[in-house]
Phi, psi and omega in degrees: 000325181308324202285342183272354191243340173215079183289355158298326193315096187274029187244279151332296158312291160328285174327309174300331183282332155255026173246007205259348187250328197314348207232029215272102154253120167301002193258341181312114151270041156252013178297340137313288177306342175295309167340264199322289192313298205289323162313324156319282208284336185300316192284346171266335176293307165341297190291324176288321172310301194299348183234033196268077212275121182323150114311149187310292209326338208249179162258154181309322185286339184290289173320266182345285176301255201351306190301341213259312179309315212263315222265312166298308160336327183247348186282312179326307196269344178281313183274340182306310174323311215257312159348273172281024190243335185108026180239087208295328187284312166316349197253340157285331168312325245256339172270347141338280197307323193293306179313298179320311191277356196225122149292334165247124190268136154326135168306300199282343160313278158359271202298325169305310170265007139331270161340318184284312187300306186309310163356266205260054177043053161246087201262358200260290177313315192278316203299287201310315167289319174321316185289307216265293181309332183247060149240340219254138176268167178162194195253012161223081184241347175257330164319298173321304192294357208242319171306327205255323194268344184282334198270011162253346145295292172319335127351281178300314185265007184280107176282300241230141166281150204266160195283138161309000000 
């Protein structure tokens, strides 16, 4: 209802686009719509951030970090999207992206493009995201450790670097 009264509200958006999946069952027949709607709002949100003209009131330093949080938020539900749709390389651009802008990166961002790293034999990569989520406590903190030692055998044994 906030989005029919302000459909710009990059406070809102953000939030929907990374809150909209987290709870994602594919068999909902609504599920698809679900996809699209989050994709919609990560990708409108993106775009009003990106031309988002400082307020007097902030510093520069303030703003950036906000702009950079809602901007993690939203790549974070783009990727989830892109995750789950099976487009692998997109949902790593976009959780790359997600990791990148926040000192504390979402866990669950991590671990995913760990997985994404496993996919698509980028095993040199995932041992690196695998290590930062399973340094961190939290409930997939061993999952992490046990993922990062398997992509560091898998590493060890990749004669050909994987395609870019």
């Amino acid at each position: 209802k906030g989005l029919e009264i302000d459909p710009d509200n990059v406070d809102m958006l953000s939030v929907l686009s990374y809150g909209m999946l987290r709870r994602f069952n594919p068999d909902d027949l609504d599920a698809e719509q679900k996809l699209e709607k989050t994709e919609k709002y990560a990708k409108h949100c993106i775009d009003l951030l990106n031309v988002l003209p400082k307020p007097a009131a902030l510093t520069q330093e303030v703003f950036d970090q906000a702009k950079n949080e809602k901007l993690a938020m939203c790549n974070s539900g783009l990727g989830l999207s892109y995750f789950r749709r099976q487009r692998y390389g997109e949902a790593i651009v976009a959780f790359e992206e997600a990791t990148r802008l926040t000192p504390t990166p979402d866990l669950t961002d991590l671990y995913l493009l760990g997985r994404l790293y496993e996919a698509t034999k980028h095993y040199t990569d995932a041992v690196t995201v695998f290590t930062k989520c399973g340094e961190a406590q939290w409930d997939w903190q061993d999952l992490c450790k046990e993922h990062a030692e398997k992509s560091k055998k898998l590493a060890a044994i990749q004669t050909t670097p994987p395609k870019q």
